[in-house]
mmCIF file of C-alpha atoms in Angstrom:
data_model
loop_
_atom_site.group_PDB
_atom_site.id
_atom_site.type_symbol
_atom_site.label_atom_id
_atom_site.label_comp_id
_atom_site.label_asym_id
_atom_site.label_seq_id
_atom_site.Cartn_x
_atom_site.Cartn_y
_atom_site.Cartn_z
ATOM 1 C CA MET A 12 -92.351 -43.730 88.169
ATOM 2 C CA GLU A 13 -90.530 -41.077 86.716
ATOM 3 C CA LYS A 14 -90.918 -39.099 90.098
ATOM 4 C CA ASP A 15 -89.111 -41.842 91.643
ATOM 5 C CA ILE A 16 -86.125 -41.180 88.926
ATOM 6 C CA PHE A 17 -86.649 -37.489 88.838
ATOM 7 C CA SER A 18 -85.544 -37.692 92.811
ATOM 8 C CA ASN A 19 -83.068 -40.799 92.911
ATOM 9 C CA MET A 20 -81.659 -38.183 90.214
ATOM 10 C CA ASN A 21 -81.381 -35.003 92.624
ATOM 11 C CA GLN A 22 -80.484 -37.318 95.322
ATOM 12 C CA SER A 23 -77.333 -38.272 93.577
ATOM 13 C CA VAL A 24 -76.927 -34.757 92.375
ATOM 14 C CA ILE A 25 -76.577 -33.311 95.703
ATOM 15 C CA GLU A 26 -74.369 -36.792 97.774
ATOM 16 C CA LYS A 27 -72.352 -35.555 94.895
ATOM 17 C CA GLU A 28 -72.112 -31.766 95.313
ATOM 18 C CA LEU A 29 -71.950 -33.501 99.894
ATOM 19 C CA MET A 30 -68.943 -35.660 98.536
ATOM 20 C CA TYR A 31 -67.226 -32.108 96.822
ATOM 21 C CA ARG A 32 -67.518 -30.036 99.197
ATOM 22 C CA GLN A 33 -66.293 -32.257 102.006
ATOM 23 C CA ILE A 34 -62.700 -33.539 100.146
ATOM 24 C CA VAL A 35 -62.687 -28.874 98.816
ATOM 25 C CA GLU A 36 -63.038 -28.312 102.723
ATOM 26 C CA TYR A 37 -60.070 -30.781 103.586
ATOM 27 C CA SER A 38 -57.337 -30.596 101.077
ATOM 28 C CA VAL A 39 -54.626 -29.442 102.050
ATOM 29 C CA GLU A 40 -54.173 -27.045 99.754
ATOM 30 C CA THR A 41 -55.557 -23.746 99.774
ATOM 31 C CA ILE A 42 -58.491 -23.468 97.352
ATOM 32 C CA VAL A 43 -61.002 -20.248 96.826
ATOM 33 C CA ILE A 44 -64.085 -19.992 94.687
ATOM 34 C CA HIS A 45 -64.838 -16.118 94.008
ATOM 35 C CA SER A 46 -67.362 -14.493 91.669
ATOM 36 C CA ASP A 47 -66.533 -11.144 90.710
ATOM 37 C CA HIS A 48 -63.693 -10.678 92.402
ATOM 38 C CA LYS A 49 -65.806 -11.720 95.446
ATOM 39 C CA ILE A 50 -64.754 -14.765 97.843
ATOM 40 C CA LEU A 51 -67.676 -16.998 98.448
ATOM 41 C CA TYR A 52 -65.755 -19.908 100.017
ATOM 42 C CA VAL A 53 -62.438 -21.382 101.547
ATOM 43 C CA ASN A 54 -61.634 -24.100 102.770
ATOM 44 C CA GLN A 55 -60.532 -24.799 105.989
ATOM 45 C CA SER A 56 -56.490 -25.228 105.289
ATOM 46 C CA GLY A 57 -56.850 -21.863 103.403
ATOM 47 C CA ALA A 58 -58.245 -20.145 105.702
ATOM 48 C CA GLN A 59 -54.906 -21.184 108.210
ATOM 49 C CA ASN A 60 -52.632 -20.852 105.318
ATOM 50 C CA LEU A 61 -53.475 -17.020 104.400
ATOM 51 C CA LYS A 62 -53.334 -16.094 108.224
ATOM 52 C CA GLY A 63 -56.893 -15.325 108.780
ATOM 53 C CA THR A 64 -60.373 -16.593 109.484
ATOM 54 C CA LYS A 65 -63.027 -17.998 107.152
ATOM 55 C CA GLU A 66 -65.217 -15.142 108.474
ATOM 56 C CA GLU A 67 -62.226 -12.577 108.103
ATOM 57 C CA ILE A 68 -61.846 -14.118 103.977
ATOM 58 C CA ILE A 69 -65.337 -14.758 103.166
ATOM 59 C CA GLY A 70 -66.820 -11.378 101.298
ATOM 60 C CA SER A 71 -63.679 -9.844 101.288
ATOM 61 C CA CYS A 72 -62.287 -8.059 97.228
ATOM 62 C CA LEU A 73 -59.915 -11.132 95.753
ATOM 63 C CA LEU A 74 -57.225 -8.485 94.593
ATOM 64 C CA ASP A 75 -56.690 -7.185 97.582
ATOM 65 C CA ARG A 76 -54.423 -10.640 98.204
ATOM 66 C CA TYR A 77 -52.342 -9.459 95.044
ATOM 67 C CA ARG A 78 -49.177 -7.116 94.589
ATOM 68 C CA GLU A 79 -51.013 -4.028 92.210
ATOM 69 C CA ALA A 80 -48.799 -4.778 89.534
ATOM 70 C CA SER A 81 -50.187 -8.243 89.171
ATOM 71 C CA LYS A 82 -53.300 -7.020 89.692
ATOM 72 C CA PRO A 83 -53.809 -6.460 85.416
ATOM 73 C CA ALA A 84 -53.308 -10.221 84.536
ATOM 74 C CA ILE A 85 -55.305 -11.743 86.904
ATOM 75 C CA LYS A 86 -58.410 -10.013 85.873
ATOM 76 C CA GLU A 87 -57.972 -10.857 82.155
ATOM 77 C CA ARG A 88 -57.506 -14.159 83.424
ATOM 78 C CA ILE A 89 -60.213 -14.740 85.525
ATOM 79 C CA HIS A 90 -62.238 -12.933 82.890
ATOM 80 C CA LYS A 91 -60.650 -15.030 80.597
ATOM 81 C CA SER A 92 -61.486 -17.983 82.414
ATOM 82 C CA MET A 93 -65.129 -17.408 83.364
ATOM 83 C CA THR A 94 -66.224 -16.164 78.883
ATOM 84 C CA GLU A 95 -64.159 -19.100 77.561
ATOM 85 C CA ASN A 96 -64.813 -21.415 80.283
ATOM 86 C CA VAL A 97 -61.043 -22.704 80.326
ATOM 87 C CA SER A 98 -59.030 -23.125 82.532
ATOM 88 C CA GLY A 99 -55.917 -21.200 84.079
ATOM 89 C CA GLU A 100 -52.741 -22.294 83.572
ATOM 90 C CA LEU A 101 -50.268 -22.661 86.047
ATOM 91 C CA MET A 102 -48.223 -20.409 86.827
ATOM 92 C CA GLU A 103 -46.517 -19.078 89.926
ATOM 93 C CA GLU A 104 -47.717 -15.626 91.604
ATOM 94 C CA LYS A 105 -47.320 -14.084 95.161
ATOM 95 C CA ILE A 106 -49.628 -12.679 97.346
ATOM 96 C CA PHE A 107 -50.531 -10.933 100.504
ATOM 97 C CA ARG A 108 -51.198 -13.427 103.903
ATOM 98 C CA LEU A 109 -53.612 -11.486 105.930
ATOM 99 C CA ASP A 110 -50.835 -11.260 107.996
ATOM 100 C CA GLY A 111 -49.181 -8.808 105.921
ATOM 101 C CA LYS A 112 -46.463 -11.169 104.817
ATOM 102 C CA LEU A 113 -45.703 -11.727 100.726
ATOM 103 C CA VAL A 114 -45.733 -14.808 100.080
ATOM 104 C CA ASP A 115 -44.965 -17.526 96.795
ATOM 105 C CA VAL A 116 -47.428 -19.530 95.241
ATOM 106 C CA GLU A 117 -48.433 -21.745 92.720
ATOM 107 C CA LEU A 118 -51.956 -21.252 91.760
ATOM 108 C CA TYR A 119 -54.570 -22.287 88.833
ATOM 109 C CA CYS A 120 -58.105 -22.150 88.850
ATOM 110 C CA HIS A 121 -61.203 -22.922 86.549
ATOM 111 C CA PRO A 122 -64.522 -22.346 86.248
ATOM 112 C CA VAL A 123 -67.011 -24.221 88.436
ATOM 113 C CA VAL A 124 -71.170 -24.047 89.786
ATOM 114 C CA PHE A 125 -71.569 -22.798 93.059
ATOM 115 C CA GLY A 126 -74.507 -22.857 94.605
ATOM 116 C CA ASN A 127 -76.289 -21.695 91.499
ATOM 117 C CA GLN A 128 -73.831 -18.916 90.274
ATOM 118 C CA ARG A 129 -71.082 -19.077 87.610
ATOM 119 C CA ALA A 130 -67.966 -18.884 89.835
ATOM 120 C CA ILE A 131 -63.877 -19.467 89.499
ATOM 121 C CA GLN A 132 -61.860 -22.047 92.138
ATOM 122 C CA THR A 133 -58.367 -21.305 92.481
ATOM 123 C CA THR A 134 -56.109 -23.136 93.892
ATOM 124 C CA LEU A 135 -52.673 -22.104 95.966
ATOM 125 C CA ARG A 136 -49.506 -23.924 97.088
ATOM 126 C CA ASP A 137 -47.514 -22.118 99.158
ATOM 127 C CA ILE A 138 -44.268 -22.299 97.436
ATOM 128 C CA THR A 139 -41.938 -20.496 100.056
ATOM 129 C CA LYS A 140 -39.917 -22.726 100.800
ATOM 130 C CA ARG A 141 -39.122 -24.152 97.219
ATOM 131 C CA LYS A 142 -38.632 -20.701 95.743
ATOM 132 C CA GLU A 143 -36.350 -20.261 99.003
ATOM 133 C CA GLU A 144 -34.369 -22.878 98.430
ATOM 134 C CA GLU A 145 -33.770 -22.269 94.738
ATOM 135 C CA LYS A 146 -32.218 -18.949 95.782
ATOM 136 C CA GLN A 147 -29.326 -20.562 97.876
ATOM 137 C CA HIS A 148 -28.737 -22.547 95.308
ATOM 138 C CA LYS A 149 -28.202 -19.768 92.388
ATOM 139 C CA ARG A 150 -26.137 -18.802 95.361
ATOM 140 C CA GLU A 151 -23.946 -21.305 95.663
ATOM 141 C CA ILE A 152 -23.482 -21.404 91.605
ATOM 142 C CA TYR A 153 -22.530 -17.741 91.983
ATOM 143 C CA GLU A 154 -20.253 -18.481 94.303
ATOM 144 C CA VAL A 155 -17.836 -20.963 92.655
ATOM 145 C CA SER A 156 -18.334 -20.015 89.495
ATOM 146 C CA THR A 157 -16.933 -15.668 89.990
ATOM 147 C CA PRO A 158 -14.376 -16.046 92.041
ATOM 148 C CA LEU A 159 -12.530 -13.344 93.554
ATOM 149 C CA VAL A 160 -8.675 -15.112 91.396
ATOM 150 C CA PRO A 161 -5.699 -12.962 93.406
ATOM 151 C CA VAL A 162 -2.941 -12.350 90.838
ATOM 152 C CA LEU A 163 -0.472 -11.253 92.555
ATOM 153 C CA ASP A 164 0.007 -9.149 96.515
ATOM 154 C CA GLY A 165 -2.516 -7.133 96.689
ATOM 155 C CA ILE A 166 -4.494 -7.306 93.263
ATOM 156 C CA SER A 167 -7.095 -9.789 92.631
ATOM 157 C CA VAL A 168 -9.429 -10.812 89.314
ATOM 158 C CA LEU A 169 -12.725 -11.402 89.053
ATOM 159 C CA PRO A 170 -13.704 -13.439 85.560
ATOM 160 C CA ILE A 171 -17.145 -13.184 84.518
ATOM 161 C CA VAL A 172 -18.673 -16.022 82.304
ATOM 162 C CA GLY A 173 -21.894 -16.460 81.596
ATOM 163 C CA SER A 174 -24.605 -14.395 81.267
ATOM 164 C CA ILE A 175 -25.404 -11.603 83.863
ATOM 165 C CA ASP A 176 -29.687 -12.039 85.296
ATOM 166 C CA ILE A 177 -30.720 -9.474 87.688
ATOM 167 C CA ASP A 178 -30.475 -12.274 90.540
ATOM 168 C CA ARG A 179 -26.141 -12.862 89.667
ATOM 169 C CA ALA A 180 -26.061 -9.361 90.159
ATOM 170 C CA HIS A 181 -27.797 -8.822 92.920
ATOM 171 C CA HIS A 182 -24.910 -11.064 94.220
ATOM 172 C CA LEU A 183 -21.646 -10.236 93.305
ATOM 173 C CA LEU A 184 -22.765 -6.509 94.047
ATOM 174 C CA GLU A 185 -22.869 -7.942 98.346
ATOM 175 C CA SER A 186 -20.143 -10.452 97.526
ATOM 176 C CA ILE A 187 -17.196 -8.542 96.107
ATOM 177 C CA PRO A 188 -17.451 -5.950 98.392
ATOM 178 C CA SER A 189 -16.519 -7.954 101.507
ATOM 179 C CA LYS A 190 -14.469 -10.406 99.562
ATOM 180 C CA ILE A 191 -12.086 -6.929 98.593
ATOM 181 C CA LYS A 192 -12.080 -5.845 102.540
ATOM 182 C CA LYS A 193 -11.461 -9.732 103.350
ATOM 183 C CA GLU A 194 -8.505 -10.399 101.374
ATOM 184 C CA GLU A 195 -7.347 -6.724 101.652
ATOM 185 C CA VAL A 196 -7.584 -6.600 97.422
ATOM 186 C CA ARG A 197 -5.672 -2.395 96.208
ATOM 187 C CA CYS A 198 -6.545 -3.490 92.270
ATOM 188 C CA LEU A 199 -9.999 -5.348 90.929
ATOM 189 C CA VAL A 200 -9.758 -6.591 87.592
ATOM 190 C CA ILE A 201 -13.544 -7.560 86.022
ATOM 191 C CA ASP A 202 -12.890 -9.753 83.621
ATOM 192 C CA PHE A 203 -15.532 -9.270 81.086
ATOM 193 C CA SER A 204 -13.880 -11.435 78.162
ATOM 194 C CA GLY A 205 -16.364 -14.704 78.897
ATOM 195 C CA ILE A 206 -19.748 -13.016 78.477
ATOM 196 C CA TYR A 207 -22.110 -13.014 76.065
ATOM 197 C CA ASN A 208 -25.099 -10.869 77.147
ATOM 198 C CA PHE A 209 -24.829 -7.516 77.284
ATOM 199 C CA CYS A 210 -27.833 -6.158 78.475
ATOM 200 C CA GLU A 211 -29.376 -3.107 80.804
ATOM 201 C CA ILE A 212 -28.636 -5.366 84.155
ATOM 202 C CA VAL A 213 -24.581 -5.355 82.728
ATOM 203 C CA SER A 214 -24.670 -1.492 82.037
ATOM 204 C CA ASP A 215 -26.196 -1.456 85.368
ATOM 205 C CA PHE A 216 -24.163 -3.702 87.383
ATOM 206 C CA LEU A 217 -21.250 -1.841 85.371
ATOM 207 C CA MET A 218 -21.812 1.745 86.880
ATOM 208 C CA LYS A 219 -23.024 0.258 90.194
ATOM 209 C CA ILE A 220 -19.492 -1.629 90.877
ATOM 210 C CA THR A 221 -17.820 1.376 89.054
ATOM 211 C CA ALA A 222 -19.423 3.595 91.696
ATOM 212 C CA ILE A 223 -18.696 1.453 95.229
ATOM 213 C CA MET A 224 -14.633 0.628 93.687
ATOM 214 C CA ARG A 225 -14.721 4.253 94.056
ATOM 215 C CA LEU A 226 -16.268 4.816 97.094
ATOM 216 C CA LEU A 227 -14.213 1.684 98.634
ATOM 217 C CA GLY A 228 -10.850 3.679 96.927
ATOM 218 C CA ILE A 229 -10.696 0.298 95.103
ATOM 219 C CA ASP A 230 -8.355 0.867 91.337
ATOM 220 C CA LEU A 231 -10.602 -0.607 89.646
ATOM 221 C CA ILE A 232 -10.049 -1.688 85.897
ATOM 222 C CA ILE A 233 -12.309 -4.071 83.057
ATOM 223 C CA THR A 234 -10.870 -5.595 80.878
ATOM 224 C CA GLY A 235 -12.031 -8.191 77.905
ATOM 225 C CA ILE A 236 -14.846 -5.873 76.732
ATOM 226 C CA ARG A 237 -14.844 -6.933 72.702
ATOM 227 C CA PRO A 238 -16.169 -3.581 70.440
ATOM 228 C CA GLU A 239 -19.363 -5.397 69.488
ATOM 229 C CA LEU A 240 -20.241 -5.462 73.184
ATOM 230 C CA ALA A 241 -18.333 -1.626 73.785
ATOM 231 C CA GLN A 242 -21.281 -0.122 71.237
ATOM 232 C CA ILE A 243 -24.143 -2.095 73.565
ATOM 233 C CA ALA A 244 -23.310 -0.293 76.283
ATOM 234 C CA VAL A 245 -22.381 2.988 75.454
ATOM 235 C CA GLU A 246 -26.384 2.511 73.517
ATOM 236 C CA ASN A 247 -27.174 2.101 77.079
ATOM 237 C CA GLY A 248 -25.563 5.076 78.408
ATOM 238 C CA VAL A 249 -22.922 3.158 80.272
ATOM 239 C CA ASP A 250 -20.415 6.112 80.741
ATOM 240 C CA LEU A 251 -16.663 4.246 81.397
ATOM 241 C CA SER A 252 -14.455 8.031 81.176
ATOM 242 C CA SER A 253 -13.846 7.764 84.522
ATOM 243 C CA THR A 254 -12.465 4.434 84.908
ATOM 244 C CA ASN A 255 -9.960 2.153 83.422
ATOM 245 C CA THR A 256 -10.005 0.245 80.491
ATOM 246 C CA MET A 257 -7.920 -2.236 78.666
ATOM 247 C CA ALA A 258 -8.139 -5.773 76.180
ATOM 248 C CA THR A 259 -6.322 -8.361 78.585
ATOM 249 C CA VAL A 260 -6.026 -9.143 82.194
ATOM 250 C CA LYS A 261 -1.744 -9.157 81.815
ATOM 251 C CA GLU A 262 -1.992 -4.991 79.998
ATOM 252 C CA ALA A 263 -4.165 -4.432 83.631
ATOM 253 C CA VAL A 264 -1.992 -5.997 86.183
ATOM 254 C CA LYS A 265 1.228 -4.498 84.311
ATOM 255 C CA TYR A 266 -0.437 -0.999 83.890
ATOM 256 C CA HIS A 267 -1.264 -1.101 87.636
ATOM 257 C CA LEU A 268 2.320 -2.314 88.725
ATOM 258 C CA ASP A 269 3.904 0.681 86.887
ATOM 259 C CA ILE A 270 1.792 3.247 87.877
ATOM 260 C CA ASN A 271 2.798 2.687 91.330
#
């Protein structure tokens, strides 16, 4: 009787494991099981999503899929999951597919038993399309929030309101030169009176836009930098000694008209 009960229990465990493997194998998500950073298993969808075959992926090093800068954090995350037997929180990361392309993914991991050894199951979801849509949405917002406003023939004002993050700084540096050329701007006034952060990103933006305007032969005038922001700019190493700075846009326009 006890032997029959044990046999039935064992059969039930095997059936559950087979069912689990079938669910994992046919999942549309990329599912990778690994131990000591070595990939022990990848489902069929995962192999397709990673642009490789199961034979190419199984046995390879999981860390090869990550950027060098991300590897320490990924190692720590795996170590914590294994030693504390806890699941890793959902996070966004970039990974390399086998064709070399870097893609955005959303991933989470949790400890599992694979065969007779403890391992980590990592589930990845490709969010490249979503990230591109988010970037496009940001670009559209930046376009609306930073208009080039013509005030007189050849003179335009760029009012910057809010904060500048690295994405917005890149957008400004890319879009301003083409707008200036299209609208035949000879003098550009960048007004910072509506900005409330002055960090290294803003400092870097100021230095780069100053250099770009100088190369294009555009008269650049900076306005609206409050005393506390000016002090931060100096502390960040921003040298505006060769750039005209005024208190207001009105003063900047009058100054340009007077000297021309």
